[in-house]
PDB file of C-alpha atoms in Angstrom:
ATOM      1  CA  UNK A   1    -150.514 282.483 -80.113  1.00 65.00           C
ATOM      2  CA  UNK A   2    -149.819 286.166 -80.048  1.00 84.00           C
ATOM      3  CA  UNK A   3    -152.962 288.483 -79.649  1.00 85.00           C
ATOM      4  CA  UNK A   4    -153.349 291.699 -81.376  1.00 87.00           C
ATOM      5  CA  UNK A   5    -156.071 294.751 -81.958  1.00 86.00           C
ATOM      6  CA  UNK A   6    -158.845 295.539 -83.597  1.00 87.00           C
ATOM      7  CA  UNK A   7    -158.403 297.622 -86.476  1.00 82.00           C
ATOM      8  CA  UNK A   8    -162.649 298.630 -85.794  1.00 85.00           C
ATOM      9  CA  UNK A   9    -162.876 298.416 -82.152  1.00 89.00           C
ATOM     10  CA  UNK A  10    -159.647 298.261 -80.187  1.00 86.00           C
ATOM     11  CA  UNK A  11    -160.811 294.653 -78.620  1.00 88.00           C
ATOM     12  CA  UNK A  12    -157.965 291.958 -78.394  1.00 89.00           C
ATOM     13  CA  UNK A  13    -158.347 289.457 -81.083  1.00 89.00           C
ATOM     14  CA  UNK A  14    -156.346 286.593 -82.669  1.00 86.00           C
ATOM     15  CA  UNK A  15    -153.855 287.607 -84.691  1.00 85.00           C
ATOM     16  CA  UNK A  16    -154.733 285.294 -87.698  1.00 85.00           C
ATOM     17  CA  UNK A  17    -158.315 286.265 -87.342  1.00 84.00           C
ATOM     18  CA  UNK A  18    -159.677 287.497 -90.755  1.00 85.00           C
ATOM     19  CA  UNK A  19    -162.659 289.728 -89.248  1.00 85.00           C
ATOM     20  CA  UNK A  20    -163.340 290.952 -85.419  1.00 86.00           C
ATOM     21  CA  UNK A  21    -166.019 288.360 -83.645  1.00 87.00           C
ATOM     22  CA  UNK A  22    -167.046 291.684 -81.841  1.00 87.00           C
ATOM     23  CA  UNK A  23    -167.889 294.244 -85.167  1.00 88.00           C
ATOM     24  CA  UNK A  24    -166.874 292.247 -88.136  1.00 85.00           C
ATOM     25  CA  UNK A  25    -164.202 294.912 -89.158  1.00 85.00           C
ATOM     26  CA  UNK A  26    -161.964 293.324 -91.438  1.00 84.00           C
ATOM     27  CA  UNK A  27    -158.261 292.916 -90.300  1.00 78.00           C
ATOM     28  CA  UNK A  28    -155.934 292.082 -93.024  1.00 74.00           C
ATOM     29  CA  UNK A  29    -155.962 294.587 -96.277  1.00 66.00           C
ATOM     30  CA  UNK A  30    -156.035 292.934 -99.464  1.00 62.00           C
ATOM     31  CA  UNK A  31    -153.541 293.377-102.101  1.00 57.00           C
ATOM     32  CA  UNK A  32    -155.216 295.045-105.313  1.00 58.00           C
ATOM     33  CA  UNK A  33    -154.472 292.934-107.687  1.00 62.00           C
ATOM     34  CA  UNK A  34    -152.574 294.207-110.853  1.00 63.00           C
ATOM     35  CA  UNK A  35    -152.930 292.230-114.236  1.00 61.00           C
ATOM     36  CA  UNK A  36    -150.638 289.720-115.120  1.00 68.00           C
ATOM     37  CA  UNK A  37    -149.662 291.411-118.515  1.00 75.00           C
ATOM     38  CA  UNK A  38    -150.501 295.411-118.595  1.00 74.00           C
ATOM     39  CA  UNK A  39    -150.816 296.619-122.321  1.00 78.00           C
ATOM     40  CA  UNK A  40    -148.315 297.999-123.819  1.00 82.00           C
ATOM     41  CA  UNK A  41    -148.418 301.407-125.300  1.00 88.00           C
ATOM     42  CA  UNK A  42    -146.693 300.489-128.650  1.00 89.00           C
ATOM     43  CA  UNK A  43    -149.518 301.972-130.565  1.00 90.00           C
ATOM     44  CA  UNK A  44    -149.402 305.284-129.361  1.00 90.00           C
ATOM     45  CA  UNK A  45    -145.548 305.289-129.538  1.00 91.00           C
ATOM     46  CA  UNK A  46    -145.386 303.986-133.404  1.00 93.00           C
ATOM     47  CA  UNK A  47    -147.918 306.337-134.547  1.00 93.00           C
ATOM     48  CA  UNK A  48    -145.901 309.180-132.606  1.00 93.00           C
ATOM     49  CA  UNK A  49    -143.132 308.310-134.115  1.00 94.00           C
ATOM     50  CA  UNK A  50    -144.644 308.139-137.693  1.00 94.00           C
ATOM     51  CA  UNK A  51    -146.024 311.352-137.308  1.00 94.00           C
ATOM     52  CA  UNK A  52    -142.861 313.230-136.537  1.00 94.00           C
ATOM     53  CA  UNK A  53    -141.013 311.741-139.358  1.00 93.00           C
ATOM     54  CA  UNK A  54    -143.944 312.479-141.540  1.00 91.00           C
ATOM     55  CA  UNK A  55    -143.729 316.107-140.293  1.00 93.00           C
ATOM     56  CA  UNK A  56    -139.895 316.390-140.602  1.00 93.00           C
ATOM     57  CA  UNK A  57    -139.986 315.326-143.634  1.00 90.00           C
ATOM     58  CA  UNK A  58    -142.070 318.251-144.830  1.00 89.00           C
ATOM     59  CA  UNK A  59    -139.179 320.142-144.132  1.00 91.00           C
ATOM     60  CA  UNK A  60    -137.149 318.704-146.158  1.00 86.00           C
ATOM     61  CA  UNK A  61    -136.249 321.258-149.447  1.00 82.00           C
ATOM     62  CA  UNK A  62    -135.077 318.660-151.730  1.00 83.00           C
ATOM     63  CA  UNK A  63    -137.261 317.282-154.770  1.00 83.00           C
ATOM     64  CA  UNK A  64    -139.647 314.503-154.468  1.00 79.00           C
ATOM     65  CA  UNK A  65    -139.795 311.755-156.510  1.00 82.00           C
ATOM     66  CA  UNK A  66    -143.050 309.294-156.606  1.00 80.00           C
ATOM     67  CA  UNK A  67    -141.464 306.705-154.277  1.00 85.00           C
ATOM     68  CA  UNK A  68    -140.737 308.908-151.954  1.00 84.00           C
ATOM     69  CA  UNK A  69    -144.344 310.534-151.594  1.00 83.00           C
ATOM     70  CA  UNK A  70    -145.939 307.106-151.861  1.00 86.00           C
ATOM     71  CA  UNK A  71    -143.362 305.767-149.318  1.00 88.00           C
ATOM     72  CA  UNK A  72    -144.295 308.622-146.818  1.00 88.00           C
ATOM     73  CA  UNK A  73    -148.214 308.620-147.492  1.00 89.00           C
ATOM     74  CA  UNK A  74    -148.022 304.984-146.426  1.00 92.00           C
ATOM     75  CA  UNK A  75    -146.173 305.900-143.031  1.00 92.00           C
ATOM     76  CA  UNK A  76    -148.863 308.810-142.481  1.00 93.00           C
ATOM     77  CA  UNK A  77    -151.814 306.061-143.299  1.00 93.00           C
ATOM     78  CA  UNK A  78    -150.230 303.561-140.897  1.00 94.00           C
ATOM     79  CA  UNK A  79    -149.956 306.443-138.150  1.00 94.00           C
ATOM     80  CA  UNK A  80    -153.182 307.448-138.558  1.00 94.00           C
ATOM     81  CA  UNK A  81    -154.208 303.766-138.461  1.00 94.00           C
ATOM     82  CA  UNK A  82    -152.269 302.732-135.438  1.00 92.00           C
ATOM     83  CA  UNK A  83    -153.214 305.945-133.509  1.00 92.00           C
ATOM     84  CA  UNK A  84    -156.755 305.605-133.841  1.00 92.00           C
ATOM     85  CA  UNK A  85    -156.776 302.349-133.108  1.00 91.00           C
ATOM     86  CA  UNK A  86    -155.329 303.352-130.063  1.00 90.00           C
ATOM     87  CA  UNK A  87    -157.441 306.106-129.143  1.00 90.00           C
ATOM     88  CA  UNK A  88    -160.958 303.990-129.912  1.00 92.00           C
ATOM     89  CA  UNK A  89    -159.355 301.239-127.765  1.00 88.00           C
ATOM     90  CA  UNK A  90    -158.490 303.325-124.501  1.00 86.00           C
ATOM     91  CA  UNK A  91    -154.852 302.004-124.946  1.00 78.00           C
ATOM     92  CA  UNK A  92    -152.460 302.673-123.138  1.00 81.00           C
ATOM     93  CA  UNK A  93    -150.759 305.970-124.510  1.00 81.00           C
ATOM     94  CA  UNK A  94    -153.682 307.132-126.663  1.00 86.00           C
ATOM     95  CA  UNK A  95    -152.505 310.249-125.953  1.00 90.00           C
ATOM     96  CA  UNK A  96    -148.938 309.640-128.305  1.00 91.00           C
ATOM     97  CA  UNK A  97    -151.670 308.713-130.697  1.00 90.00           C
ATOM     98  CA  UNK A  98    -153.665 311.753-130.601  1.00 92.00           C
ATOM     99  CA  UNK A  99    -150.150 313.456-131.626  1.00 94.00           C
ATOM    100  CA  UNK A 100    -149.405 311.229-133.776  1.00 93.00           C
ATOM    101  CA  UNK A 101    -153.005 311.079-135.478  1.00 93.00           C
ATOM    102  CA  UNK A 102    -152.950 314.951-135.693  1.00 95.00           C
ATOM    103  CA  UNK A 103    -149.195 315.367-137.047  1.00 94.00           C
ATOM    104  CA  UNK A 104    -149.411 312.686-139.480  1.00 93.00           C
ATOM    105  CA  UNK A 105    -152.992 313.856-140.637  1.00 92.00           C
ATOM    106  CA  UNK A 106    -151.544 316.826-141.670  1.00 93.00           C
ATOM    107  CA  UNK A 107    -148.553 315.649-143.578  1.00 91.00           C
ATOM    108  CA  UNK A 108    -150.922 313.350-145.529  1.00 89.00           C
ATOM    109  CA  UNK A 109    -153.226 316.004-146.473  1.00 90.00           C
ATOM    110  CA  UNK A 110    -149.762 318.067-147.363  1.00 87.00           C
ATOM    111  CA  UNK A 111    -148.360 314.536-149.177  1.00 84.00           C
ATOM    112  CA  UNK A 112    -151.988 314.326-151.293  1.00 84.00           C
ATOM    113  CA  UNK A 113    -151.382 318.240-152.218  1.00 83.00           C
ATOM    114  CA  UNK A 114    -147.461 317.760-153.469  1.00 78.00           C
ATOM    115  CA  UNK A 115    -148.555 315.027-155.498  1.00 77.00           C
ATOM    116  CA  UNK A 116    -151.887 316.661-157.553  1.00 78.00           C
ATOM    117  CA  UNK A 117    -149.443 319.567-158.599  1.00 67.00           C
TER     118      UNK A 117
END
């Protein structure tokens, strides 16, 4: 039976004691505890990447037909959907989703332009 220290008051106590019988200083430090499953940032990171294509794409100097403005109005909805989701929920990465809320809020609002003229 090996003796050790107090972390609180120096006295000799059993090594396997939980708390000094002199102060009541705990001895052994607990572990925080992590969560079995952390959440995973995939919201932030799909909406990021929607948003860039959205905003590449209005780059792009060849015509549009209607499939392809519907096609990349849908991808701007679902960024803005998934980002702020994201953002209301605290996920993890909410901050990809603020880019990708702002990036792809602009394409749309570009997208709805292109397709009234």
């Amino acid at each position: 039976m090996a003796m050790v220290f107090c972390r609180g008051c120096a006295k000799q106590i059993h090594e396997t004691a939980p708390s000094c019988p002199q102060c009541g200083a705990l001895q052994h430090l607990q572990a925080a505890s992590q969560p079995a499953n952390p959440p995973s940032p995939w919201m932030g990171i799909v909406s990021l990447t929607l948003g860039i294509l959205c905003t590449l794409s209005l780059f792009d100097s060849a015509d549009w037909d209607g499939d392809t403005a519907l096609g990349l109005s849908l991808f701007a909805i679902i960024s803005l959907v998934l980002g702020s989701i994201s953002i209301l929920q605290q996920k993890p990465g909410s901050n990809m989703g603020i880019a990708g809320v702002v990036m792809s809020g602009i394409s749309l609002f570009v997208f709805i332009g292109f397709s009234v003229n």
